[in-house]
Amino acid sequence: MHATGILELKAPFPQMEIFRHIRPKLNHTVKQLVCLNPSRESQQSFFHAENSVHTQRLEQEIVIALGSNVGDRVNNFNEALRLMKKSGIQITRHACLYETEPAYMTNQPMFLNSAVRGTTKLKPDELLKALKQIEKQMGRTDGIRYGPRPIDLDILFYGNHKIESEGLNIPHVSICERPFVLAPLIDLLGTSINDVEASWHSFSRCNGGFFELWKTFGGDSSIGKEGLRRVFPIRSQLLDWSKRTHVMGVLNLTPDSFSDGGKFQELDAAVAHVKQLLSDGADIIDIGAQSTRPSAHRLSPAEELQRLIPILDAVMQIPEVEGKLLSVDTFYAEVAYEAVKRGAHIVNDISGGQLDPDILTVVAELGVPYVVMHLRGEPRTMQSEKNLHYEDVCGVVASELYARVSEAEISGIPLWRIILDPGIGFAKRTEHNLEILMGLESMRREIAKRSLATSHAPLAVGPSRKRFLGEICGRDDAVERDPATVAAVTAGILAGANIIRVHNVRDNLDAAKVCDALLRRKREDGERS
């Protein structure tokens, strides 16, 4: 197996702070570890005793590493995850996806690496057998050690157990020496450590656990260097969102959208607008056929499709669309399915699966990126007093957003295909929107307590022409809010946004370029110091 990746924790714990954070649980858990140095007799007891916990088929939390460098690497991962589920492994979390240079045998293609966390009732030997069967089914042969392979599956952890037997060592013996294994593993941890994670940290033989060990490999600063690259699969590309801000241009096909309702319902007008957005530099076109403004009337899936499909089909024929990305803005599973089958590359769901839970399963099957946005209620009710109450808006939004991501992962959408959106203007007051734009980094830190991988996901913000900007600037006409939008997206990018969703692409692209230049200079200054 080969892997690479890394924790992008913006404010890593100092060494002693990490240790103080982990030590109480380490001390408690180490005492409970099973078979730390098992004899052959105790190994047999572990695997075969009638009274062991494993014969009772208790669920165990596991971590499995994935690697591939032959064929369609992303599809190989998708197929391996499907077969794991079929074999009795429930996947609950995914690490980020990493492209890495090959180790040991270097004259071979680049690897993709990741890891997953889940539960199983399979015994360790049964789990190993199931994974080996999946490798064989997907075309893995004995071949050359460390050589090319369509899939490589390794058990990193099995509950809090240490196992040493012929053919099976848990934890995996190479975790501590391979950055391409360690990085995805760290993604599956949180900075708030539970008991099973504490036991895993204890296996690192480092005072600070795997966090401290990861620092010895360069930590987050090694991402993008020396063959470690965190990537996001879309179409046939592997994008690196950290390189520059991506701009998503808006096409509303509705008669009642707050900004440009009624302007682009006719096919010719819609196509002309898409051409203009692309000419102005949009990377993504986000097409929506349902208004989500406050108190908007909800269309049925059939009504939404009736608006969407003729224009989507026409847009797909525009030569300028070649190489660009198309997103469908919908919360309906049926609409998402039809749009992707006709060429859309991304599903942008304002509800994160709350308004039509079937969309999670559909998106998982479609294998496309999924934008998970924070929303309370629905457009008709989102600005109610109940939905506008927050004790700490950044902390609460981060927590509620992570809950939606977790549901998406359990439904089969890998974390490496998820984009986060805090939902500017959705169930938020003016002061909430401002706090979120300034607090994106604090939201990432809050999410990192639960999942470091999720804290690294691309982050999209969409303040464009929203009402709160009009309230601040005294602009009733939404189109007159473009200068305020530039200011808002500037704040968002400098705070950590990777994607901006805007109506005016040209002016906001200029703002994004300036922000990207500032951030590059900041990184360069940091590397020199």
Short mmCIF file of C-alpha atoms in Angstrom, two decimals:
data_model
loop_
_atom_site.label_atom_id
_atom_site.label_comp_id
_atom_site.label_asym_id
_atom_site.label_seq_id
_atom_site.Cartn_x
_atom_site.Cartn_y
_atom_site.Cartn_z
CA MET A 1 0.00 0.00 0.00
CA HIS A 2 1.09 3.53 -0.61
CA ALA A 3 -0.41 6.69 0.73
CA THR A 4 0.22 10.29 1.35
CA GLY A 5 -1.62 13.04 2.83
CA ILE A 6 -1.62 15.30 5.64
CA LEU A 7 -3.28 17.07 8.36
CA GLU A 8 -4.00 20.67 7.54
CA LEU A 9 -4.61 21.67 11.12
CA LYS A 10 -4.01 25.42 11.12
CA ALA A 11 -3.15 25.66 14.82
CA PRO A 12 -1.47 22.37 15.85
CA PHE A 13 -1.03 21.71 19.54
CA PRO A 14 2.45 22.32 20.97
CA GLN A 15 4.12 19.08 22.00
CA MET A 16 3.36 19.19 25.71
CA GLU A 17 -0.14 20.50 25.17
CA ILE A 18 -0.92 17.50 22.98
CA PHE A 19 0.47 15.14 25.57
CA ARG A 20 -1.51 16.74 28.40
CA HIS A 21 -4.60 16.48 26.21
CA ILE A 22 -4.11 12.80 25.41
CA ARG A 23 -2.38 11.41 28.54
CA PRO A 24 -5.40 10.82 30.84
CA LYS A 25 -7.16 8.72 28.24
CA LEU A 26 -3.97 6.97 27.24
CA ASN A 27 -3.32 5.91 30.83
CA HIS A 28 -6.87 4.66 31.20
CA THR A 29 -6.95 2.83 27.89
CA VAL A 30 -3.52 1.21 27.96
CA LYS A 31 -4.59 -0.74 31.05
CA GLN A 32 -7.48 -2.16 29.05
CA LEU A 33 -5.57 -3.16 25.93
CA VAL A 34 -5.95 -6.79 24.98
CA CYS A 35 -2.96 -8.96 24.06
CA LEU A 36 -0.27 -6.25 24.05
CA ASN A 37 2.43 -8.95 23.80
CA PRO A 38 0.46 -12.12 23.24
CA SER A 39 1.98 -15.54 23.44
CA ARG A 40 0.99 -18.12 20.85
CA GLU A 41 -1.44 -19.55 23.39
CA SER A 42 -3.07 -16.17 24.01
CA GLN A 43 -3.29 -15.55 20.24
CA GLN A 44 -5.17 -18.81 19.84
CA SER A 45 -7.40 -17.78 22.71
CA PHE A 46 -7.99 -14.41 21.05
CA PHE A 47 -9.07 -15.99 17.78
CA HIS A 48 -10.79 -19.16 18.92
CA ALA A 49 -11.91 -19.17 22.56
CA GLU A 50 -15.58 -19.87 22.98
CA ASN A 51 -15.93 -17.20 25.64
CA SER A 52 -13.97 -14.45 23.85
CA VAL A 53 -15.72 -11.22 22.90
CA HIS A 54 -15.15 -12.06 19.23
CA THR A 55 -17.20 -15.25 19.33
CA GLN A 56 -20.00 -13.08 20.63
CA ARG A 57 -19.77 -11.06 17.41
CA LEU A 58 -19.40 -7.71 19.10
CA GLU A 59 -18.85 -4.82 16.72
CA GLN A 60 -15.27 -3.58 16.58
CA GLU A 61 -14.12 -0.20 15.32
CA ILE A 62 -11.56 -0.61 12.56
CA VAL A 63 -9.31 1.43 10.27
CA ILE A 64 -8.44 0.19 6.78
CA ALA A 65 -5.90 1.83 4.46
CA LEU A 66 -6.43 1.94 0.69
CA GLY A 67 -3.91 2.37 -2.12
CA SER A 68 -4.05 2.13 -5.92
CA ASN A 69 -1.84 3.01 -8.88
CA VAL A 70 -3.19 0.87 -11.73
CA GLY A 71 -6.17 1.74 -13.94
CA ASP A 72 -8.86 4.19 -12.85
CA ARG A 73 -7.60 4.75 -9.32
CA VAL A 74 -10.64 6.66 -8.04
CA ASN A 75 -13.02 4.06 -9.44
CA ASN A 76 -10.88 1.35 -7.84
CA PHE A 77 -11.48 3.01 -4.48
CA ASN A 78 -15.21 3.28 -5.16
CA GLU A 79 -15.41 -0.42 -6.04
CA ALA A 80 -13.37 -1.43 -3.00
CA LEU A 81 -15.69 0.54 -0.71
CA ARG A 82 -18.72 -1.11 -2.33
CA LEU A 83 -17.27 -4.58 -1.83
CA MET A 84 -16.26 -3.82 1.76
CA LYS A 85 -19.83 -2.88 2.57
CA LYS A 86 -21.03 -6.08 0.93
CA SER A 87 -18.54 -8.05 3.05
CA GLY A 88 -19.92 -6.81 6.36
CA ILE A 89 -17.93 -3.61 6.92
CA GLN A 90 -19.93 -0.49 7.77
CA ILE A 91 -17.89 2.56 6.76
CA THR A 92 -18.50 5.60 8.94
CA ARG A 93 -15.64 7.97 8.07
CA HIS A 94 -13.30 8.61 5.17
CA ALA A 95 -9.89 10.25 5.13
CA CYS A 96 -8.98 12.76 2.45
CA LEU A 97 -7.61 11.52 -0.86
CA TYR A 98 -3.87 11.81 -1.51
CA GLU A 99 -1.78 11.44 -4.63
CA THR A 100 1.72 10.31 -3.76
CA GLU A 101 4.98 9.34 -5.35
CA PRO A 102 5.74 5.62 -5.15
CA ALA A 103 8.02 4.43 -2.37
CA TYR A 104 10.47 1.53 -2.32
CA MET A 105 9.97 0.63 -6.00
CA THR A 106 9.97 4.09 -7.55
CA ASN A 107 9.71 3.21 -11.26
CA GLN A 108 5.91 2.95 -11.34
CA PRO A 109 2.86 5.24 -11.61
CA MET A 110 1.73 7.66 -8.89
CA PHE A 111 -0.42 6.21 -6.11
CA LEU A 112 -3.72 7.34 -4.70
CA ASN A 113 -4.03 6.70 -0.98
CA SER A 114 -6.65 7.11 1.67
CA ALA A 115 -8.13 5.27 4.66
CA VAL A 116 -11.55 4.57 6.08
CA ARG A 117 -12.89 4.07 9.55
CA GLY A 118 -15.83 1.82 10.30
CA THR A 119 -17.26 -1.07 12.26
CA THR A 120 -17.50 -4.80 11.68
CA LYS A 121 -18.54 -7.99 13.45
CA LEU A 122 -15.97 -9.97 11.48
CA LYS A 123 -13.16 -11.50 13.52
CA PRO A 124 -9.66 -10.29 12.63
CA ASP A 125 -8.85 -13.38 10.55
CA GLU A 126 -12.23 -13.13 8.81
CA LEU A 127 -11.67 -9.44 8.08
CA LEU A 128 -8.25 -10.15 6.61
CA LYS A 129 -9.70 -12.91 4.44
CA ALA A 130 -12.49 -10.61 3.21
CA LEU A 131 -10.02 -7.87 2.24
CA LYS A 132 -7.73 -10.31 0.45
CA GLN A 133 -10.75 -11.62 -1.47
CA ILE A 134 -11.66 -8.07 -2.54
CA GLU A 135 -8.09 -7.47 -3.73
CA LYS A 136 -8.19 -10.69 -5.75
CA GLN A 137 -11.64 -9.92 -7.17
CA MET A 138 -10.35 -6.52 -8.35
CA GLY A 139 -7.37 -8.03 -10.16
CA ARG A 140 -4.63 -7.91 -7.53
CA THR A 141 -2.02 -10.59 -8.02
CA ASP A 142 0.99 -11.53 -5.92
CA GLY A 143 3.33 -9.78 -8.37
CA ILE A 144 6.31 -7.75 -7.19
CA ARG A 145 6.37 -6.61 -3.59
CA TYR A 146 5.68 -2.87 -3.45
CA GLY A 147 4.95 -2.98 -7.18
CA PRO A 148 1.93 -1.66 -9.12
CA ARG A 149 -1.48 -2.82 -7.96
CA PRO A 150 -5.15 -1.92 -8.71
CA ILE A 151 -5.98 -2.02 -5.01
CA ASP A 152 -4.19 -2.59 -1.73
CA LEU A 153 -6.16 -2.95 1.51
CA ASP A 154 -4.43 -3.07 4.89
CA ILE A 155 -5.89 -3.33 8.40
CA LEU A 156 -4.37 -0.54 10.48
CA PHE A 157 -6.43 -1.01 13.65
CA TYR A 158 -8.95 -3.48 15.05
CA GLY A 159 -10.64 -2.10 18.16
CA ASN A 160 -8.07 -1.55 20.91
CA HIS A 161 -6.36 -4.88 20.24
CA LYS A 162 -2.78 -5.68 19.40
CA ILE A 163 -2.41 -8.87 17.39
CA GLU A 164 0.79 -10.63 16.38
CA SER A 165 0.27 -13.81 14.43
CA GLU A 166 1.51 -15.43 11.26
CA GLY A 167 0.15 -13.35 8.39
CA LEU A 168 -1.52 -10.69 10.53
CA ASN A 169 -0.08 -7.88 12.61
CA ILE A 170 -2.35 -5.22 14.12
CA PRO A 171 -1.69 -2.36 14.33
CA HIS A 172 -0.05 -2.44 10.91
CA VAL A 173 3.71 -2.60 11.39
CA SER A 174 4.53 0.20 8.93
CA ILE A 175 2.27 2.99 10.17
CA CYS A 176 5.02 4.80 12.01
CA GLU A 177 7.50 4.78 9.14
CA ARG A 178 5.31 5.68 6.17
CA PRO A 179 3.95 9.22 5.78
CA PHE A 180 1.60 7.98 3.07
CA VAL A 181 -0.05 5.73 5.67
CA LEU A 182 0.16 8.12 8.59
CA ALA A 183 -1.44 11.12 6.88
CA PRO A 184 -4.80 9.45 6.06
CA LEU A 185 -4.81 7.86 9.51
CA ILE A 186 -4.53 11.26 11.18
CA ASP A 187 -7.39 12.47 8.99
CA LEU A 188 -9.61 9.89 10.70
CA LEU A 189 -8.88 11.24 14.17
CA GLY A 190 -10.21 14.27 16.00
CA THR A 191 -8.44 16.72 18.25
CA SER A 192 -10.94 15.75 20.98
CA ILE A 193 -9.89 12.17 21.63
CA ASN A 194 -12.22 9.34 22.67
CA ASP A 195 -11.18 6.10 24.34
CA VAL A 196 -10.63 4.00 21.22
CA GLU A 197 -8.58 6.79 19.62
CA ALA A 198 -6.52 7.04 22.80
CA SER A 199 -5.66 3.35 22.48
CA TRP A 200 -4.58 3.89 18.88
CA HIS A 201 -2.37 6.82 19.91
CA SER A 202 -0.76 4.58 22.52
CA PHE A 203 0.48 2.26 19.79
CA SER A 204 2.58 5.07 18.28
CA ARG A 205 5.02 4.88 21.22
CA CYS A 206 5.15 8.71 21.13
CA ASN A 207 4.24 10.93 24.09
CA GLY A 208 2.00 12.99 21.83
CA GLY A 209 0.59 9.99 19.98
CA PHE A 210 0.29 10.06 16.22
CA PHE A 211 -0.06 13.86 16.24
CA GLU A 212 3.46 14.20 17.58
CA LEU A 213 4.75 11.51 15.24
CA TRP A 214 3.19 13.30 12.27
CA LYS A 215 5.08 16.47 13.20
CA THR A 216 8.36 14.59 12.72
CA PHE A 217 7.41 14.10 9.05
CA GLY A 218 6.77 17.83 8.61
CA GLY A 219 3.11 17.88 9.52
CA ASP A 220 0.81 20.09 7.51
CA SER A 221 3.71 22.00 5.96
CA SER A 222 4.65 18.93 3.90
CA ILE A 223 1.39 18.95 1.93
CA GLY A 224 2.07 19.88 -1.67
CA LYS A 225 5.75 19.07 -1.29
CA GLU A 226 7.88 15.99 -1.82
CA GLY A 227 5.13 13.97 -3.44
CA LEU A 228 2.37 14.60 -0.88
CA ARG A 229 -0.68 16.18 -2.44
CA ARG A 230 -4.24 16.31 -1.14
CA VAL A 231 -6.62 16.04 -4.11
CA PHE A 232 -10.32 16.25 -4.91
CA PRO A 233 -11.63 13.99 -7.72
CA ILE A 234 -14.06 15.54 -10.18
CA ARG A 235 -14.72 14.32 -13.70
CA SER A 236 -11.38 12.86 -14.77
CA GLN A 237 -9.42 15.49 -12.84
CA LEU A 238 -7.71 15.53 -9.47
CA LEU A 239 -8.07 19.13 -8.28
CA ASP A 240 -6.04 20.80 -5.57
CA TRP A 241 -8.35 23.45 -4.07
CA SER A 242 -5.50 24.99 -2.11
CA LYS A 243 -3.78 26.39 -5.21
CA ARG A 244 -6.29 29.15 -5.97
CA THR A 245 -9.84 30.30 -5.32
CA HIS A 246 -12.43 28.83 -7.69
CA VAL A 247 -15.33 30.97 -8.87
CA MET A 248 -18.84 29.58 -9.23
CA GLY A 249 -21.13 31.68 -11.44
CA VAL A 250 -24.88 31.64 -10.80
CA LEU A 251 -27.60 30.89 -13.36
CA ASN A 252 -31.10 31.23 -11.85
CA LEU A 253 -33.94 29.83 -13.96
CA THR A 254 -36.61 31.08 -11.58
CA PRO A 255 -39.18 33.88 -11.91
CA ASP A 256 -38.84 34.92 -8.26
CA SER A 257 -35.17 34.73 -7.22
CA PHE A 258 -34.19 37.74 -5.11
CA SER A 259 -31.47 38.99 -7.48
CA ASP A 260 -32.25 38.12 -11.08
CA GLY A 261 -35.59 36.32 -10.99
CA GLY A 262 -37.24 36.08 -14.42
CA LYS A 263 -34.19 37.21 -16.44
CA PHE A 264 -33.00 33.83 -17.63
CA GLN A 265 -36.09 31.64 -17.95
CA GLU A 266 -35.99 31.71 -21.74
CA LEU A 267 -33.47 29.38 -23.36
CA ASP A 268 -31.64 32.00 -25.45
CA ALA A 269 -31.21 34.35 -22.48
CA ALA A 270 -29.96 31.53 -20.26
CA VAL A 271 -27.41 30.33 -22.82
CA ALA A 272 -26.18 33.89 -23.42
CA HIS A 273 -25.74 34.38 -19.68
CA VAL A 274 -23.72 31.19 -19.31
CA LYS A 275 -21.46 32.30 -22.15
CA GLN A 276 -20.94 35.63 -20.40
CA LEU A 277 -20.15 33.95 -17.07
CA LEU A 278 -17.60 31.72 -18.77
CA SER A 279 -16.10 34.64 -20.68
CA ASP A 280 -15.72 36.50 -17.38
CA GLY A 281 -13.73 33.58 -15.97
CA ALA A 282 -16.12 31.28 -14.09
CA ASP A 283 -14.73 27.85 -13.22
CA ILE A 284 -18.14 26.42 -12.33
CA ILE A 285 -21.67 27.26 -13.49
CA ASP A 286 -24.30 26.61 -10.81
CA ILE A 287 -27.75 26.13 -12.37
CA GLY A 288 -30.81 26.39 -10.15
CA ALA A 289 -34.46 26.01 -11.16
CA GLN A 290 -36.00 26.43 -7.70
CA SER A 291 -36.02 29.65 -5.71
CA THR A 292 -34.65 29.29 -2.19
CA ARG A 293 -35.20 32.87 -1.06
CA PRO A 294 -37.00 33.32 2.29
CA SER A 295 -40.66 32.28 2.12
CA ALA A 296 -40.27 30.88 -1.40
CA HIS A 297 -42.94 28.49 -2.68
CA ARG A 298 -41.55 25.00 -3.17
CA LEU A 299 -41.78 23.38 -6.59
CA SER A 300 -42.27 19.65 -7.06
CA PRO A 301 -39.43 17.64 -8.64
CA ALA A 302 -41.41 17.42 -11.88
CA GLU A 303 -41.89 21.21 -12.01
CA GLU A 304 -38.21 21.79 -11.27
CA LEU A 305 -37.14 19.37 -13.98
CA GLN A 306 -39.47 21.02 -16.47
CA ARG A 307 -37.60 24.29 -15.99
CA LEU A 308 -34.15 22.80 -15.73
CA ILE A 309 -33.70 20.09 -18.35
CA PRO A 310 -34.22 22.05 -21.62
CA ILE A 311 -31.72 24.70 -20.54
CA LEU A 312 -29.22 22.21 -19.09
CA ASP A 313 -29.29 20.29 -22.38
CA ALA A 314 -28.67 23.51 -24.31
CA VAL A 315 -25.86 24.60 -22.01
CA MET A 316 -24.14 21.23 -22.49
CA GLN A 317 -23.87 22.04 -26.21
CA ILE A 318 -22.00 25.33 -25.69
CA PRO A 319 -18.40 24.92 -26.93
CA GLU A 320 -17.14 27.20 -24.15
CA VAL A 321 -18.40 24.71 -21.53
CA GLU A 322 -15.70 22.23 -22.54
CA GLY A 323 -13.35 21.79 -19.60
CA LYS A 324 -15.58 23.73 -17.19
CA LEU A 325 -17.73 22.32 -14.38
CA LEU A 326 -21.52 22.37 -14.15
CA SER A 327 -23.33 22.24 -10.84
CA VAL A 328 -27.03 21.63 -10.25
CA ASP A 329 -28.56 23.53 -7.33
CA THR A 330 -31.26 21.20 -6.01
CA PHE A 331 -32.36 19.36 -2.88
CA TYR A 332 -34.36 16.70 -4.75
CA ALA A 333 -32.86 13.26 -5.43
CA GLU A 334 -34.82 12.89 -8.67
CA VAL A 335 -33.58 16.23 -10.03
CA ALA A 336 -29.99 15.48 -9.01
CA TYR A 337 -30.13 12.12 -10.78
CA GLU A 338 -31.50 13.51 -14.05
CA ALA A 339 -29.13 16.47 -14.08
CA VAL A 340 -26.01 14.35 -13.53
CA LYS A 341 -27.09 11.82 -16.14
CA ARG A 342 -27.35 14.73 -18.60
CA GLY A 343 -23.91 16.09 -17.81
CA ALA A 344 -23.86 17.98 -14.50
CA HIS A 345 -20.71 17.34 -12.48
CA ILE A 346 -21.66 18.56 -8.99
CA VAL A 347 -24.79 18.43 -6.82
CA ASN A 348 -25.28 21.56 -4.69
CA ASP A 349 -27.84 20.86 -1.94
CA ILE A 350 -28.85 23.78 0.32
CA SER A 351 -30.27 21.33 2.86
CA GLY A 352 -27.41 18.83 3.10
CA GLY A 353 -29.89 15.99 2.65
CA GLN A 354 -32.55 17.22 5.08
CA LEU A 355 -35.32 18.10 2.59
CA ASP A 356 -35.04 14.87 0.60
CA PRO A 357 -32.95 12.22 2.42
CA ASP A 358 -32.92 10.04 -0.71
CA ILE A 359 -30.51 12.50 -2.31
CA LEU A 360 -27.66 11.14 -0.19
CA THR A 361 -28.02 7.61 -1.56
CA VAL A 362 -28.48 8.91 -5.09
CA VAL A 363 -25.38 11.12 -4.96
CA ALA A 364 -23.39 8.22 -3.50
CA GLU A 365 -24.41 6.07 -6.47
CA LEU A 366 -23.72 8.85 -8.99
CA GLY A 367 -20.18 9.30 -7.69
CA VAL A 368 -20.09 13.10 -8.04
CA PRO A 369 -19.02 15.86 -5.63
CA TYR A 370 -21.68 17.01 -3.18
CA VAL A 371 -21.99 20.48 -1.66
CA VAL A 372 -23.35 20.15 1.88
CA MET A 373 -24.81 23.47 3.02
CA HIS A 374 -25.97 24.46 6.49
CA LEU A 375 -29.70 25.20 6.73
CA ARG A 376 -32.27 25.13 9.48
CA GLY A 377 -35.82 24.39 8.44
CA GLU A 378 -36.58 25.11 4.79
CA PRO A 379 -36.71 28.34 2.74
CA ARG A 380 -40.28 28.98 3.90
CA THR A 381 -39.38 28.75 7.60
CA MET A 382 -35.63 29.36 7.80
CA GLN A 383 -35.93 32.96 9.00
CA SER A 384 -38.27 32.08 11.88
CA GLU A 385 -37.27 33.17 15.37
CA LYS A 386 -36.57 29.58 16.38
CA ASN A 387 -34.22 28.95 13.46
CA LEU A 388 -32.38 32.23 14.04
CA HIS A 389 -31.36 31.46 17.62
CA TYR A 390 -27.64 30.69 18.12
CA GLU A 391 -25.57 30.80 21.28
CA ASP A 392 -22.34 30.71 19.25
CA VAL A 393 -23.11 30.84 15.54
CA CYS A 394 -19.73 29.60 14.28
CA GLY A 395 -19.59 26.75 16.78
CA VAL A 396 -23.20 25.70 16.26
CA VAL A 397 -23.07 25.92 12.47
CA ALA A 398 -19.84 23.87 12.46
CA SER A 399 -21.45 21.22 14.67
CA GLU A 400 -24.68 21.03 12.67
CA LEU A 401 -22.79 21.04 9.38
CA TYR A 402 -20.58 18.18 10.55
CA ALA A 403 -23.69 16.18 11.49
CA ARG A 404 -24.87 16.47 7.87
CA VAL A 405 -21.44 15.44 6.57
CA SER A 406 -21.44 12.42 8.87
CA GLU A 407 -24.85 11.37 7.56
CA ALA A 408 -23.58 11.76 4.00
CA GLU A 409 -20.52 9.61 4.70
CA ILE A 410 -22.59 6.85 6.30
CA SER A 411 -24.82 6.96 3.19
CA GLY A 412 -21.80 6.25 1.01
CA ILE A 413 -20.47 9.66 -0.07
CA PRO A 414 -16.73 9.68 0.62
CA LEU A 415 -15.37 12.73 2.42
CA TRP A 416 -13.05 13.31 -0.54
CA ARG A 417 -16.14 14.25 -2.61
CA ILE A 418 -17.71 16.67 -0.10
CA ILE A 419 -17.65 20.48 -0.19
CA LEU A 420 -18.79 22.46 2.86
CA ASP A 421 -20.95 25.60 2.75
CA PRO A 422 -21.88 27.44 5.98
CA GLY A 423 -25.05 28.82 4.36
CA ILE A 424 -24.58 32.60 4.34
CA GLY A 425 -28.06 34.14 4.44
CA PHE A 426 -29.84 30.87 5.20
CA ALA A 427 -31.34 30.86 8.70
CA LYS A 428 -28.92 33.66 9.63
CA ARG A 429 -29.25 37.28 10.73
CA THR A 430 -26.88 40.00 9.49
CA GLU A 431 -24.63 39.63 12.53
CA HIS A 432 -24.52 35.84 12.04
CA ASN A 433 -23.40 36.22 8.42
CA LEU A 434 -20.63 38.61 9.45
CA GLU A 435 -19.42 36.33 12.23
CA ILE A 436 -19.28 33.37 9.85
CA LEU A 437 -17.33 35.28 7.18
CA MET A 438 -14.79 36.31 9.80
CA GLY A 439 -14.84 32.97 11.60
CA LEU A 440 -14.31 30.35 8.89
CA GLU A 441 -11.04 29.27 10.44
CA SER A 442 -12.65 28.85 13.87
CA MET A 443 -15.32 26.71 12.20
CA ARG A 444 -12.62 24.47 10.73
CA ARG A 445 -11.07 24.11 14.20
CA GLU A 446 -14.45 23.22 15.69
CA ILE A 447 -15.01 20.56 13.02
CA ALA A 448 -11.46 19.27 13.58
CA LYS A 449 -12.43 18.28 17.13
CA ARG A 450 -14.60 15.60 15.56
CA SER A 451 -12.84 14.88 12.26
CA LEU A 452 -9.59 16.31 10.95
CA ALA A 453 -10.45 15.09 7.44
CA THR A 454 -13.68 17.09 7.39
CA SER A 455 -11.83 20.19 8.58
CA HIS A 456 -9.73 19.96 5.37
CA ALA A 457 -12.72 19.77 2.99
CA PRO A 458 -13.10 22.56 0.40
CA LEU A 459 -15.15 25.43 1.80
CA ALA A 460 -17.61 27.44 -0.34
CA VAL A 461 -19.24 30.75 0.57
CA GLY A 462 -22.10 32.50 -1.21
CA PRO A 463 -22.71 36.05 0.10
CA SER A 464 -23.44 37.42 -3.36
CA ARG A 465 -26.01 40.26 -3.36
CA LYS A 466 -27.61 38.90 -0.19
CA ARG A 467 -30.00 40.98 1.89
CA PHE A 468 -27.59 41.49 4.78
CA LEU A 469 -25.28 43.40 2.43
CA GLY A 470 -28.20 45.63 1.44
CA GLU A 471 -28.99 46.25 5.10
CA ILE A 472 -25.41 47.28 5.83
CA CYS A 473 -25.00 49.47 2.73
CA GLY A 474 -28.55 50.78 2.36
CA ARG A 475 -29.01 49.11 -1.05
CA ASP A 476 -32.54 47.85 -1.68
CA ASP A 477 -31.76 46.80 -5.26
CA ALA A 478 -29.82 43.53 -5.20
CA VAL A 479 -27.84 44.39 -8.34
CA GLU A 480 -26.44 47.46 -6.55
CA ARG A 481 -24.83 45.18 -3.95
CA ASP A 482 -21.95 44.02 -6.19
CA PRO A 483 -19.30 46.23 -4.53
CA ALA A 484 -20.43 44.97 -1.13
CA THR A 485 -20.23 41.41 -2.48
CA VAL A 486 -16.60 41.97 -3.47
CA ALA A 487 -15.84 43.06 0.09
CA ALA A 488 -17.65 40.03 1.55
CA VAL A 489 -15.94 37.46 -0.68
CA THR A 490 -12.58 39.10 0.02
CA ALA A 491 -13.13 38.58 3.72
CA GLY A 492 -14.22 35.00 3.09
CA ILE A 493 -11.22 34.08 0.95
CA LEU A 494 -8.73 35.58 3.38
CA ALA A 495 -10.45 33.61 6.15
CA GLY A 496 -10.09 30.31 4.29
CA ALA A 497 -12.82 29.92 1.62
CA ASN A 498 -11.84 27.91 -1.45
CA ILE A 499 -14.89 28.57 -3.64
CA ILE A 500 -16.99 31.72 -4.02
CA ARG A 501 -20.51 31.56 -5.47
CA VAL A 502 -21.34 34.89 -7.15
CA HIS A 503 -23.57 36.59 -9.72
CA ASN A 504 -20.92 39.05 -10.94
CA VAL A 505 -18.00 36.81 -11.93
CA ARG A 506 -15.68 39.41 -13.45
CA ASP A 507 -15.33 41.73 -10.44
CA ASN A 508 -15.23 38.94 -7.89
CA LEU A 509 -12.64 37.01 -9.88
CA ASP A 510 -10.38 40.06 -9.68
CA ALA A 511 -10.91 40.15 -5.91
CA ALA A 512 -10.09 36.43 -5.72
CA LYS A 513 -6.85 36.91 -7.67
CA VAL A 514 -5.70 39.64 -5.30
CA CYS A 515 -6.58 37.52 -2.27
CA ASP A 516 -4.73 34.53 -3.70
CA ALA A 517 -1.64 36.69 -4.28
CA LEU A 518 -1.80 37.95 -0.69
CA LEU A 519 -2.13 34.43 0.68
CA ARG A 520 0.77 33.15 -1.45
CA ARG A 521 2.95 35.97 -0.16
CA LYS A 522 1.95 35.14 3.40
CA ARG A 523 2.88 31.46 2.91
CA GLU A 524 6.21 32.38 1.33
CA ASP A 525 7.02 34.73 4.20
CA GLY A 526 6.17 31.97 6.65
CA GLU A 527 8.43 29.47 4.88
CA ARG A 528 11.34 31.92 4.91
CA SER A 529 11.00 32.74 8.60
#
